[in-house]
Short mmCIF file of C-alpha atoms (C1' of nucleotides) in Angstrom, two decimals:
data_model
loop_
_atom_site.label_atom_id
_atom_site.label_comp_id
_atom_site.label_asym_id
_atom_site.label_seq_id
_atom_site.Cartn_x
_atom_site.Cartn_y
_atom_site.Cartn_z
CA MET A 397 1.17 -19.04 86.12
CA LEU A 398 2.12 -17.58 82.78
CA PRO A 399 4.29 -19.78 80.55
CA ILE A 400 7.84 -18.47 80.23
CA TYR A 401 7.74 -18.42 76.42
CA LEU A 402 5.28 -15.52 76.57
CA PHE A 403 7.94 -13.29 78.05
CA ARG A 404 10.47 -14.17 75.39
CA GLN A 405 8.12 -13.96 72.43
CA GLU A 406 5.34 -11.56 73.34
CA LYS A 407 6.69 -9.17 75.91
CA GLU A 408 4.56 -6.25 74.68
CA ARG A 409 1.36 -8.28 74.93
CA VAL A 410 2.26 -9.29 78.47
CA ILE A 411 2.82 -5.72 79.57
CA GLU A 412 -0.34 -4.49 77.91
CA GLY A 413 -2.36 -7.29 79.53
CA LEU A 414 -0.95 -6.61 82.97
CA ARG A 415 -1.81 -2.98 82.60
CA LYS A 416 -5.39 -3.82 81.76
CA LYS A 417 -5.55 -6.03 84.79
CA ASN A 418 -4.52 -3.02 86.81
CA PHE A 419 -1.27 -4.69 87.83
CA LYS A 420 1.23 -2.16 89.13
CA ASP A 421 4.65 -3.74 89.30
CA LEU A 422 5.43 -3.86 85.59
CA ASP A 423 9.18 -3.90 86.21
CA LEU A 424 8.75 -7.57 87.06
CA VAL A 425 8.52 -8.37 83.37
CA GLU A 426 12.03 -7.10 82.62
CA LYS A 427 13.32 -8.79 85.74
CA ILE A 428 11.83 -12.10 84.64
CA ILE A 429 13.37 -11.81 81.19
CA SER A 430 16.77 -11.04 82.63
CA VAL A 431 16.69 -13.85 85.19
CA ASP A 432 15.56 -16.24 82.48
CA GLU A 433 18.54 -15.27 80.35
CA GLN A 434 20.91 -15.79 83.25
CA ARG A 435 19.34 -19.11 83.97
CA ARG A 436 19.86 -20.35 80.45
CA GLN A 437 23.41 -19.16 80.39
CA VAL A 438 24.24 -20.97 83.60
CA GLN A 439 22.51 -24.08 82.36
CA VAL A 440 24.65 -24.15 79.23
CA GLU A 441 27.81 -23.94 81.37
CA SER A 442 26.54 -26.47 83.84
CA ASP A 443 25.46 -28.95 81.17
CA THR A 444 28.76 -28.66 79.36
CA LEU A 445 30.73 -29.34 82.50
CA ALA A 446 28.50 -32.28 83.41
CA ALA A 447 29.09 -33.69 79.93
CA THR A 448 32.88 -33.62 80.33
CA ILE A 449 32.63 -35.26 83.74
CA ASN A 450 30.40 -37.97 82.34
CA THR A 451 32.76 -38.81 79.50
CA ALA A 452 35.76 -38.78 81.83
CA SER A 453 34.00 -41.15 84.21
CA LYS A 454 33.28 -43.54 81.40
CA LYS A 455 36.92 -43.39 80.36
CA ILE A 456 38.00 -44.26 83.88
CA GLY A 457 35.74 -47.26 83.83
CA GLN A 458 37.36 -48.48 80.63
CA LEU A 459 40.89 -47.90 81.92
CA MET A 460 40.13 -49.78 85.12
CA ALA A 461 38.76 -52.68 83.12
CA GLN A 462 42.04 -52.76 81.17
CA GLY A 463 44.02 -52.64 84.39
CA GLN A 464 45.59 -49.26 83.69
CA LYS A 465 45.19 -48.03 87.22
CA ALA A 466 47.78 -45.25 87.16
CA GLU A 467 46.21 -43.66 84.12
CA ALA A 468 42.78 -43.94 85.67
CA ASP A 469 43.89 -42.25 88.87
CA LEU A 470 45.12 -39.31 86.83
CA HIS A 471 41.65 -38.78 85.41
CA LYS A 472 40.08 -39.24 88.81
CA ALA A 473 41.95 -36.27 90.16
CA GLU A 474 40.75 -34.18 87.25
CA VAL A 475 37.15 -35.13 87.71
CA SER A 476 37.30 -34.46 91.43
CA GLN A 477 38.28 -30.90 90.69
CA SER A 478 35.57 -30.28 88.11
CA LYS A 479 33.05 -31.77 90.43
CA GLU A 480 33.24 -28.97 92.93
CA LYS A 481 32.72 -26.43 90.25
CA ALA A 482 29.83 -28.42 88.86
CA LYS A 483 28.20 -28.49 92.24
CA GLU A 484 28.37 -24.74 92.54
CA GLN A 485 26.83 -24.32 89.12
CA VAL A 486 23.97 -26.66 89.88
CA GLN A 487 23.30 -24.75 93.04
CA ARG A 488 23.37 -21.47 91.17
CA LEU A 489 21.02 -22.92 88.58
CA ASN A 490 18.59 -24.01 91.29
CA GLU A 491 18.69 -20.57 92.82
CA LEU A 492 17.95 -18.91 89.52
CA GLU A 493 15.12 -21.31 88.80
CA ALA A 494 13.61 -20.64 92.20
CA GLU A 495 13.98 -16.91 91.73
CA LEU A 496 12.37 -17.06 88.32
CA ASN A 497 9.49 -19.08 89.68
CA ASP A 498 8.95 -16.68 92.57
CA LEU A 499 8.76 -13.82 90.13
CA ILE A 500 6.42 -15.42 87.63
CA VAL A 501 4.07 -16.66 90.30
CA ARG A 502 3.40 -13.07 91.29
CA LEU A 503 1.97 -12.13 87.90
CA PRO A 504 -1.76 -12.54 87.28
CA ASN A 505 -3.22 -14.04 84.15
CA LEU A 506 -3.58 -11.82 81.10
CA PRO A 507 -7.10 -10.66 80.27
CA HIS A 508 -8.82 -11.61 77.04
CA ALA A 509 -9.28 -8.90 74.40
CA SER A 510 -12.99 -8.61 75.18
CA VAL A 511 -12.40 -7.75 78.84
CA PRO A 512 -13.56 -4.18 79.54
CA VAL A 513 -11.02 -1.70 80.81
CA GLY A 514 -11.77 -0.67 84.38
CA LYS A 515 -10.77 -0.83 88.00
CA THR A 516 -13.91 -1.16 90.06
CA PRO A 517 -17.05 -3.34 90.01
CA GLU A 518 -18.98 -0.31 88.68
CA GLU A 519 -17.06 -0.67 85.44
CA ASN A 520 -18.17 -4.23 84.82
CA GLU A 521 -20.20 -4.62 81.69
CA ILE A 522 -23.76 -5.92 81.81
CA VAL A 523 -23.99 -8.47 79.03
CA ARG A 524 -27.67 -9.27 79.39
CA SER A 525 -30.34 -9.82 81.94
CA GLY A 526 -33.43 -11.95 82.26
CA GLY A 527 -36.15 -13.24 84.52
CA GLN A 528 -38.94 -11.39 86.24
CA ARG A 529 -38.85 -9.07 89.19
CA PRO A 530 -41.57 -10.24 91.59
CA ASP A 531 -44.35 -8.05 92.91
CA LEU A 532 -43.81 -7.89 96.64
CA SER A 533 -46.40 -5.24 97.39
CA ALA A 534 -48.37 -7.70 99.48
CA GLN A 535 -45.41 -8.75 101.63
CA LYS A 536 -41.73 -8.00 101.57
CA LYS A 537 -39.66 -9.85 104.14
CA ALA A 538 -35.90 -10.46 104.05
CA HIS A 539 -34.80 -14.08 103.89
CA TRP A 540 -33.59 -14.13 107.49
CA ASP A 541 -37.07 -13.21 108.65
CA LEU A 542 -38.67 -15.80 106.41
CA ALA A 543 -36.13 -18.39 107.55
CA ALA A 544 -37.10 -17.71 111.15
CA GLN A 545 -40.83 -17.69 110.43
CA TYR A 546 -40.81 -21.11 108.75
CA GLU A 547 -37.94 -22.50 110.86
CA LEU A 548 -35.71 -23.13 107.87
CA ILE A 549 -32.39 -21.81 109.10
CA ASP A 550 -31.14 -21.28 112.66
CA PHE A 551 -28.29 -18.78 112.72
CA GLU A 552 -28.16 -18.66 116.53
CA LEU A 553 -27.74 -22.40 116.74
CA GLY A 554 -24.82 -22.15 114.34
CA ASN A 555 -23.18 -19.65 116.68
CA LYS A 556 -23.56 -22.05 119.56
CA ILE A 557 -22.20 -25.08 117.75
CA THR A 558 -19.39 -23.43 115.80
CA GLY A 559 -19.45 -19.67 115.46
CA SER A 560 -20.84 -16.93 113.30
CA GLY A 561 -21.10 -17.72 109.62
CA PHE A 562 -22.03 -21.38 110.15
CA PRO A 563 -25.80 -21.51 109.76
CA VAL A 564 -27.77 -24.61 110.65
CA TYR A 565 -30.49 -25.60 108.21
CA THR A 566 -33.44 -27.31 109.78
CA GLY A 567 -36.57 -29.12 108.64
CA ARG A 568 -37.75 -27.93 105.25
CA GLY A 569 -34.72 -25.64 105.02
CA ALA A 570 -32.44 -28.67 105.18
CA ARG A 571 -34.66 -30.46 102.71
CA LEU A 572 -34.50 -27.54 100.31
CA GLN A 573 -30.69 -27.60 100.46
CA ARG A 574 -30.65 -31.26 99.57
CA ALA A 575 -33.19 -30.69 96.79
CA LEU A 576 -31.09 -27.92 95.24
CA ILE A 577 -27.92 -30.00 95.33
CA SER A 578 -29.59 -32.98 93.69
CA TYR A 579 -31.30 -30.83 91.10
CA PHE A 580 -28.10 -29.02 90.14
CA LEU A 581 -26.08 -32.23 89.90
CA ASP A 582 -28.72 -33.92 87.75
CA TYR A 583 -28.91 -30.89 85.52
CA ASN A 584 -25.13 -30.99 85.02
CA THR A 585 -24.78 -34.71 84.45
CA GLN A 586 -27.56 -34.53 81.85
CA ALA A 587 -25.37 -32.03 80.01
CA GLY A 588 -22.54 -34.56 79.95
CA TYR A 589 -20.58 -33.60 83.05
CA LYS A 590 -19.15 -36.53 84.99
CA GLU A 591 -20.04 -36.42 88.65
CA PHE A 592 -17.33 -36.44 91.31
CA TYR A 593 -17.56 -36.59 95.07
CA PRO A 594 -14.18 -35.20 96.09
CA PRO A 595 -12.31 -34.96 99.40
CA TYR A 596 -13.10 -31.81 101.31
CA MET A 597 -9.55 -31.44 102.53
CA VAL A 598 -6.56 -31.20 100.23
CA ASN A 599 -2.82 -31.29 100.62
CA GLU A 600 -0.45 -28.44 99.90
CA THR A 601 0.45 -29.53 96.39
CA THR A 602 -3.18 -29.56 95.37
CA ALA A 603 -3.86 -26.14 96.88
CA TYR A 604 -0.86 -24.82 95.02
CA GLY A 605 -2.08 -26.33 91.75
CA THR A 606 -5.22 -24.22 91.49
CA GLY A 607 -3.50 -21.12 92.83
CA GLN A 608 -4.83 -21.00 96.41
CA LEU A 609 -1.25 -21.19 97.59
CA PRO A 610 1.01 -19.44 98.07
CA ASP A 611 -0.98 -16.17 98.09
CA LYS A 612 -4.41 -16.88 99.46
CA GLU A 613 -3.27 -18.95 102.38
CA GLY A 614 -5.17 -16.82 104.88
CA GLN A 615 -8.45 -17.44 103.09
CA MET A 616 -8.45 -21.16 103.77
CA TYR A 617 -8.94 -23.12 106.96
CA HIS A 618 -5.78 -25.02 107.74
CA VAL A 619 -5.60 -28.34 109.56
CA ALA A 620 -2.17 -27.86 111.04
CA ALA A 621 -1.64 -31.32 112.52
CA ASP A 622 -1.89 -32.97 109.12
CA GLY A 623 -0.94 -30.14 106.80
CA PHE A 624 -4.30 -30.14 105.03
CA TYR A 625 -6.52 -27.31 103.87
CA LEU A 626 -10.33 -27.28 103.84
CA ILE A 627 -11.40 -26.61 100.29
CA PRO A 628 -12.78 -23.15 99.46
CA THR A 629 -14.45 -24.63 96.36
CA ALA A 630 -14.74 -28.01 94.65
CA GLU A 631 -12.72 -26.53 91.82
CA VAL A 632 -9.59 -27.28 93.85
CA PRO A 633 -9.82 -31.07 94.18
CA VAL A 634 -11.67 -31.55 90.88
CA THR A 635 -9.23 -29.66 88.65
CA ASN A 636 -6.35 -31.45 90.36
CA VAL A 637 -7.76 -34.79 89.25
CA TYR A 638 -5.80 -34.24 86.05
CA ARG A 639 -2.67 -32.74 87.57
CA ASP A 640 0.45 -34.16 85.82
CA VAL A 641 -1.69 -35.99 83.31
CA ILE A 642 -1.24 -36.00 79.54
CA ILE A 643 -4.75 -36.40 78.18
CA ALA A 644 -5.38 -38.08 74.84
CA GLU A 645 -6.65 -35.46 72.42
CA ALA A 646 -9.63 -37.68 71.65
CA ASP A 647 -10.66 -37.51 75.33
CA LEU A 648 -11.08 -33.73 75.20
CA PRO A 649 -13.13 -32.00 76.40
CA VAL A 650 -13.10 -33.35 79.94
CA LYS A 651 -16.29 -32.27 81.72
CA MET A 652 -16.61 -32.68 85.48
CA THR A 653 -19.10 -31.62 88.11
CA ALA A 654 -19.07 -31.92 91.87
CA TYR A 655 -21.03 -30.87 94.87
CA SER A 656 -19.06 -29.84 97.92
CA PRO A 657 -19.29 -27.68 100.97
CA CYS A 658 -16.95 -24.71 100.70
CA PHE A 659 -15.01 -23.29 103.61
CA ARG A 660 -13.83 -19.71 103.58
CA ARG A 661 -12.35 -17.71 106.39
CA GLU A 662 -13.41 -14.42 104.78
CA ALA A 663 -10.86 -12.68 106.94
CA GLY A 664 -11.32 -8.95 106.95
CA SER A 665 -14.85 -8.89 105.59
CA TYR A 666 -16.72 -8.61 108.86
CA GLY A 667 -19.40 -6.08 109.57
CA LYS A 668 -20.62 -5.37 106.08
CA ASP A 669 -23.11 -7.30 104.02
CA VAL A 670 -22.79 -10.36 106.17
CA ARG A 671 -26.32 -10.60 107.44
CA GLY A 672 -28.21 -13.84 106.95
CA LEU A 673 -26.92 -15.92 104.06
CA ASN A 674 -25.19 -13.11 102.23
CA ARG A 675 -21.74 -14.14 103.39
CA VAL A 676 -20.96 -17.27 105.42
CA HIS A 677 -17.91 -19.36 106.29
CA GLN A 678 -19.36 -22.68 105.21
CA PHE A 679 -21.67 -22.98 102.26
CA ASP A 680 -22.66 -25.47 99.61
CA LYS A 681 -21.92 -25.26 95.95
CA VAL A 682 -22.13 -27.37 92.84
CA GLU A 683 -19.26 -26.72 90.49
CA ILE A 684 -18.60 -27.44 86.83
CA VAL A 685 -15.09 -27.77 85.41
CA GLN A 686 -13.90 -28.33 81.87
CA LEU A 687 -10.50 -29.11 80.39
CA VAL A 688 -10.51 -28.31 76.70
CA HIS A 689 -8.46 -27.86 73.55
CA PRO A 690 -6.99 -24.33 73.52
CA GLU A 691 -8.78 -23.45 70.30
CA GLN A 692 -12.13 -24.26 71.83
CA SER A 693 -11.98 -22.61 75.20
CA TYR A 694 -13.86 -19.42 74.38
CA ALA A 695 -16.65 -21.27 72.59
CA VAL A 696 -16.88 -23.55 75.63
CA LEU A 697 -17.00 -20.56 77.94
CA GLU A 698 -20.09 -19.29 76.13
CA GLN A 699 -21.66 -22.75 76.38
CA MET A 700 -21.05 -22.81 80.10
CA VAL A 701 -22.58 -19.38 80.51
CA LEU A 702 -25.67 -20.52 78.64
CA HIS A 703 -25.79 -23.67 80.75
CA VAL A 704 -25.81 -21.69 84.00
CA GLU A 705 -28.21 -19.13 82.60
CA GLN A 706 -30.81 -21.76 81.76
CA LEU A 707 -30.46 -23.24 85.21
CA LEU A 708 -31.19 -19.85 86.73
CA GLN A 709 -34.15 -19.37 84.45
CA SER A 710 -35.63 -22.65 85.63
CA LEU A 711 -35.65 -21.27 89.17
CA GLY A 712 -37.68 -18.24 88.14
CA LEU A 713 -35.22 -15.70 89.46
CA GLU A 714 -34.35 -12.33 87.99
CA TYR A 715 -30.70 -12.30 86.98
CA ARG A 716 -28.09 -10.41 85.07
CA ILE A 717 -24.79 -11.46 83.55
CA LEU A 718 -21.72 -9.27 83.86
CA ARG A 719 -18.47 -9.34 82.02
CA LEU A 720 -15.92 -8.37 84.64
CA CYS A 721 -13.56 -5.52 83.94
CA GLY A 722 -9.80 -5.97 84.18
CA GLY A 723 -9.52 -4.62 87.70
CA ASP A 724 -12.33 -6.71 89.18
CA MET A 725 -11.26 -10.07 87.75
CA SER A 726 -9.59 -12.74 89.78
CA PHE A 727 -5.85 -13.24 89.68
CA THR A 728 -6.08 -16.45 87.64
CA SER A 729 -8.80 -15.60 85.15
CA ALA A 730 -8.55 -14.45 81.54
CA LEU A 731 -12.26 -13.76 81.16
CA THR A 732 -14.97 -13.99 83.79
CA TYR A 733 -18.73 -13.74 83.66
CA ASP A 734 -20.47 -13.14 86.96
CA PHE A 735 -24.09 -14.05 87.49
CA GLU A 736 -26.08 -11.95 89.88
CA VAL A 737 -29.58 -12.60 91.12
CA TYR A 738 -31.85 -9.85 92.34
CA SER A 739 -32.71 -10.13 95.99
CA ALA A 740 -36.13 -8.50 95.89
CA ALA A 741 -36.54 -7.91 99.58
CA GLN A 742 -33.03 -6.61 100.16
CA GLU A 743 -33.23 -4.74 96.86
CA ARG A 744 -29.75 -5.60 95.78
CA TRP A 745 -27.90 -7.92 93.42
CA LEU A 746 -26.18 -10.98 94.86
CA GLU A 747 -23.45 -12.92 93.06
CA VAL A 748 -24.46 -16.56 92.67
CA SER A 749 -22.07 -17.80 90.03
CA SER A 750 -18.83 -16.94 88.36
CA VAL A 751 -17.82 -18.62 85.14
CA SER A 752 -14.23 -18.21 83.97
CA ASN A 753 -11.76 -19.22 81.33
CA PHE A 754 -8.28 -19.57 82.81
CA GLU A 755 -6.69 -20.52 79.50
CA ASN A 756 -3.43 -22.26 80.45
CA PHE A 757 -2.74 -20.28 83.61
CA GLN A 758 -3.84 -23.09 85.93
CA THR A 759 -2.83 -25.96 83.70
CA ASN A 760 0.69 -24.61 83.34
CA ARG A 761 1.10 -24.97 87.05
CA MET A 762 -0.56 -28.36 87.19
CA LYS A 763 1.04 -29.64 83.96
CA ILE A 764 -2.27 -30.72 82.47
CA ARG A 765 -1.50 -31.40 78.84
CA PHE A 766 -2.63 -33.17 75.72
CA ARG A 767 -0.74 -34.53 72.76
CA ASP A 768 -1.51 -32.69 69.55
CA GLY A 769 -1.57 -34.05 66.02
CA SER A 770 2.18 -33.74 65.57
CA GLY A 771 2.87 -35.64 68.79
CA LYS A 772 3.92 -32.63 70.84
CA THR A 773 2.55 -31.97 74.30
CA GLN A 774 0.54 -28.79 74.80
CA LEU A 775 -1.21 -27.29 77.79
CA VAL A 776 -4.99 -27.63 77.80
CA HIS A 777 -7.24 -24.75 78.81
CA SER A 778 -9.23 -24.97 82.01
CA LEU A 779 -12.58 -23.40 82.78
CA ASN A 780 -14.91 -23.52 85.69
CA GLY A 781 -18.10 -22.10 87.02
CA SER A 782 -20.61 -22.47 89.79
CA SER A 783 -23.89 -24.10 89.01
CA LEU A 784 -24.72 -22.85 91.53
CA ALA A 785 -23.73 -21.47 94.94
CA LEU A 786 -26.55 -22.34 97.32
CA PRO A 787 -26.89 -19.73 100.07
CA ARG A 788 -27.69 -16.73 97.93
CA ILE A 789 -29.91 -18.83 95.67
CA MET A 790 -31.72 -19.94 98.80
CA ALA A 791 -32.01 -16.34 99.98
CA CYS A 792 -33.44 -15.19 96.66
CA LEU A 793 -35.79 -18.16 96.34
CA LEU A 794 -37.27 -17.34 99.73
CA GLU A 795 -37.51 -13.62 99.13
CA ASN A 796 -38.63 -13.57 95.51
CA HIS A 797 -41.17 -16.35 95.77
CA GLN A 798 -42.73 -15.26 99.04
CA THR A 799 -46.45 -14.64 99.37
CA PRO A 800 -48.50 -13.92 102.45
CA GLY A 801 -49.65 -17.54 102.25
CA GLY A 802 -46.23 -19.14 101.94
CA ILE A 803 -43.17 -19.57 99.75
CA LYS A 804 -43.73 -21.03 96.31
CA ILE A 805 -41.29 -23.65 95.07
CA PRO A 806 -40.35 -23.50 91.34
CA ALA A 807 -41.71 -26.37 89.29
CA ALA A 808 -38.27 -27.75 88.42
CA LEU A 809 -37.47 -28.17 92.11
CA GLN A 810 -40.76 -29.67 93.22
CA PRO A 811 -39.89 -33.30 92.42
CA TYR A 812 -36.75 -32.94 94.53
CA PHE A 813 -38.36 -30.96 97.32
CA GLY A 814 -41.53 -33.02 97.50
CA ALA A 815 -43.94 -30.11 97.77
CA ASP A 816 -44.94 -27.03 95.78
CA ALA A 817 -44.71 -24.56 98.64
CA ILE A 818 -43.46 -23.87 102.14
CA ALA A 819 -46.45 -22.75 104.11
"C1'" G B 989 -1.24 -46.39 117.25
"C1'" G B 990 1.96 -51.28 116.40
"C1'" U B 991 4.44 -54.73 113.00
"C1'" G B 992 5.89 -56.16 108.16
"C1'" A B 993 6.43 -55.45 102.77
"C1'" G B 994 7.07 -52.13 98.96
"C1'" G B 995 7.45 -47.41 95.69
"C1'" U B 996 11.14 -48.37 88.31
"C1'" G B 997 8.25 -45.85 81.71
"C1'" G B 998 0.49 -45.84 80.04
"C1'" G B 999 0.15 -51.05 82.75
"C1'" U B 1000 2.62 -55.70 84.63
"C1'" G B 1001 7.53 -56.28 85.92
"C1'" A B 1002 13.24 -57.35 85.40
"C1'" G B 1003 17.37 -54.83 86.91
"C1'" U B 1004 22.55 -55.11 93.76
"C1'" G B 1005 28.15 -50.01 91.13
"C1'" G B 1006 30.16 -48.45 84.66
"C1'" C B 1007 27.99 -51.87 78.54
"C1'" C B 1008 20.92 -48.72 82.04
"C1'" G B 1009 16.72 -43.71 80.23
"C1'" A B 1010 16.39 -48.68 81.71
"C1'" A B 1011 15.03 -56.02 79.54
"C1'" A B 1012 10.63 -58.65 78.54
"C1'" C B 1013 5.50 -58.77 78.10
"C1'" C B 1014 0.81 -56.10 77.66
"C1'" A B 1015 -1.60 -51.76 75.94
"C1'" A B 1016 -1.30 -47.81 72.27
"C1'" C B 1017 0.06 -45.91 67.38
"C1'" A B 1018 1.74 -46.68 62.09
"C1'" G B 1019 2.41 -50.18 58.22
"C1'" U B 1020 2.19 -55.26 55.73
"C1'" U B 1021 -1.08 -59.24 55.04
"C1'" U B 1022 -6.55 -59.88 54.67
"C1'" G B 1023 -13.28 -59.80 51.04
"C1'" C B 1024 -14.45 -57.10 56.20
"C1'" U B 1025 -13.28 -57.84 61.36
"C1'" A B 1026 -9.88 -60.70 64.05
"C1'" A B 1027 -5.18 -63.03 64.15
"C1'" A B 1028 -0.12 -62.87 62.53
"C1'" C B 1029 4.22 -60.11 61.12
"C1'" U B 1030 7.30 -55.41 60.93
"C1'" G B 1031 8.27 -50.77 62.96
"C1'" U B 1032 7.39 -46.67 66.47
"C1'" C B 1033 6.51 -46.00 71.35
"C1'" G B 1034 8.65 -41.45 78.68
"C1'" U B 1035 9.03 -36.27 80.29
"C1'" A B 1036 11.35 -31.62 81.01
"C1'" C B 1037 15.04 -28.01 80.26
"C1'" G B 1038 18.92 -26.33 77.16
"C1'" U B 1039 21.26 -26.00 72.28
"C1'" U B 1040 20.40 -25.70 67.10
"C1'" U B 1041 16.50 -24.74 63.40
"C1'" A B 1042 11.78 -21.27 59.60
"C1'" A B 1043 10.16 -25.90 61.66
"C1'" C B 1044 11.61 -30.88 62.22
"C1'" C B 1045 16.06 -33.97 62.83
"C1'" G B 1046 20.21 -34.02 65.78
"C1'" C B 1047 23.15 -33.06 70.14
"C1'" G B 1048 23.74 -32.08 75.60
"C1'" U B 1049 21.81 -32.32 80.61
"C1'" A B 1050 18.43 -34.00 84.32
"C1'" C B 1051 14.76 -37.39 86.07
"C1'" C B 1052 13.75 -44.99 88.36
"C1'" G B 1053 8.64 -41.65 95.30
"C1'" C B 1054 11.23 -36.83 97.53
"C1'" G B 1055 15.78 -34.72 99.74
"C1'" G B 1056 20.77 -35.41 101.20
"C1'" G B 1057 25.43 -38.53 101.34
"C1'" U B 1058 29.45 -42.17 99.69
"C1'" U B 1059 32.17 -42.87 94.83
"C1'" C B 1060 35.97 -41.05 89.21
"C1'" G B 1061 30.93 -43.21 88.28
"C1'" A B 1062 24.40 -44.64 91.72
"C1'" A B 1063 17.81 -47.07 89.67
"C1'" U B 1064 21.52 -50.17 92.34
"C1'" C B 1065 25.22 -48.69 98.55
"C1'" C B 1066 24.19 -45.28 103.20
"C1'" C B 1067 20.97 -41.57 106.00
"C1'" G B 1068 16.38 -38.71 106.55
"C1'" C B 1069 11.41 -37.84 104.88
"C1'" C B 1070 6.80 -38.85 102.22
"C1'" C B 1071 3.42 -42.26 100.34
"C1'" U B 1072 1.08 -47.09 99.29
"C1'" C B 1073 -0.22 -52.06 100.59
"C1'" A B 1074 -0.96 -56.18 104.23
"C1'" C B 1075 -1.91 -57.82 109.18
"C1'" C B 1076 -3.00 -56.47 114.40
"C1'" G B 1077 -5.31 -52.81 117.77
"C1'" C B 1078 -9.04 -48.89 118.05
"C1'" C B 1079 -13.40 -47.07 115.67
"C1'" A B 1080 -17.93 -44.92 112.00
#
RNA sequence: GGUGAGGUGGGUGAGUGGCCGAAACCAACAGUUUGCUAAACUGUCGUACGUUUAACCGCGUACCGCGGGUUCGAAUCCCGCCCUCACCGCCA
């Protein structure tokens, strides 16, 4: 959520940013400013009254100690009266604070200056592309056909055991999953990311911290009996590692990576583009997260993009990098780069990674701070990205590296997979 | 699931109604001393909101797991909840 000082000091910038993000309800900004003013006014009154009660109470204590009971009783009566009023004010203050919070939480993050203006995915900006489009003139099968042919993934079995969107990987398909996870994690730890193996269920506070709650409640699986949520991405538990922590400036940047399965209900997205591995309810992903000094976050974002790009290159896949336009960005992001890989058999681009700078939008909520040179606490900036999401990578590996004689495995993966082809 | 113990500042831990935002020790930071390091000594050392300010300082308020209650006054007493630890039971 946006820090309140932005509204007081940079109202115009807030409005301009919201507009770029295609946010409609701009009246909220004025409402927030007005509620904030009320809140401060009430706090001044409330604090003043509390101060007089506190001094009076101390006075009573002294009088009692001196045995001046009658005098003390006089003050007691006074305090009793003020107390009721004080209670009302505290209640009013709490109401205003809650109202303010409810309002601010509804506003998305402000986009960075480099974010293109636009409303739809068509208006995203292609930053660059790379890799080679394969020649599939000899054979061009979609990944679900290849998966069936080599018995790598059993979608029907997933239906039987759980339901649609829960594929079962078998044999060399399962092995390839494991190989990808290990490869990605090793690649990240070699770049200095500390590996985490987080819980796959989180409590409400944690889900709130990264912004899944209160809005995206319907997107997560909920374990009602215990009040837990299945994580939609490792970003949720991993970023929350530092919730309520003041990090020493010398310890920045904090670099973390984690593999986890991701659970997404994908409510409302049935029917379209869901064939095979294109969209599933449970999938695997390796995530990278960084907590950095505010002045460094955009340089770090570029580093992370390069990091993911090189990983993609090592898999021999054709890719392109998009800078998302204001209307297509996520609620929490200030700048997002999407990575898409070309699915040669389906002849379409599939998103396999999304790398974002959230600035202090997440850390404001989670109170992740550092102490700067002058001893003051400041919010750090948080960033994250996928490196990478497995199902679509798997789909593109199968499709793009297929030959009539089998599926070639990229050299970087071979040590993990234990063979150079699936034949 | 059962029984018991407990949640206090970065850590250990004292504090059973006012002199407590909180002792002491450790850690950390700054300085003195020192050929360097270490040791010793001195000092600083929670967070948030508000107020004021160019900014600091200062001042006010709140916070001793969370939420209520009693009282003029609560870390301290009462009630509810959450969590942690130990042991037993069950189990991978």
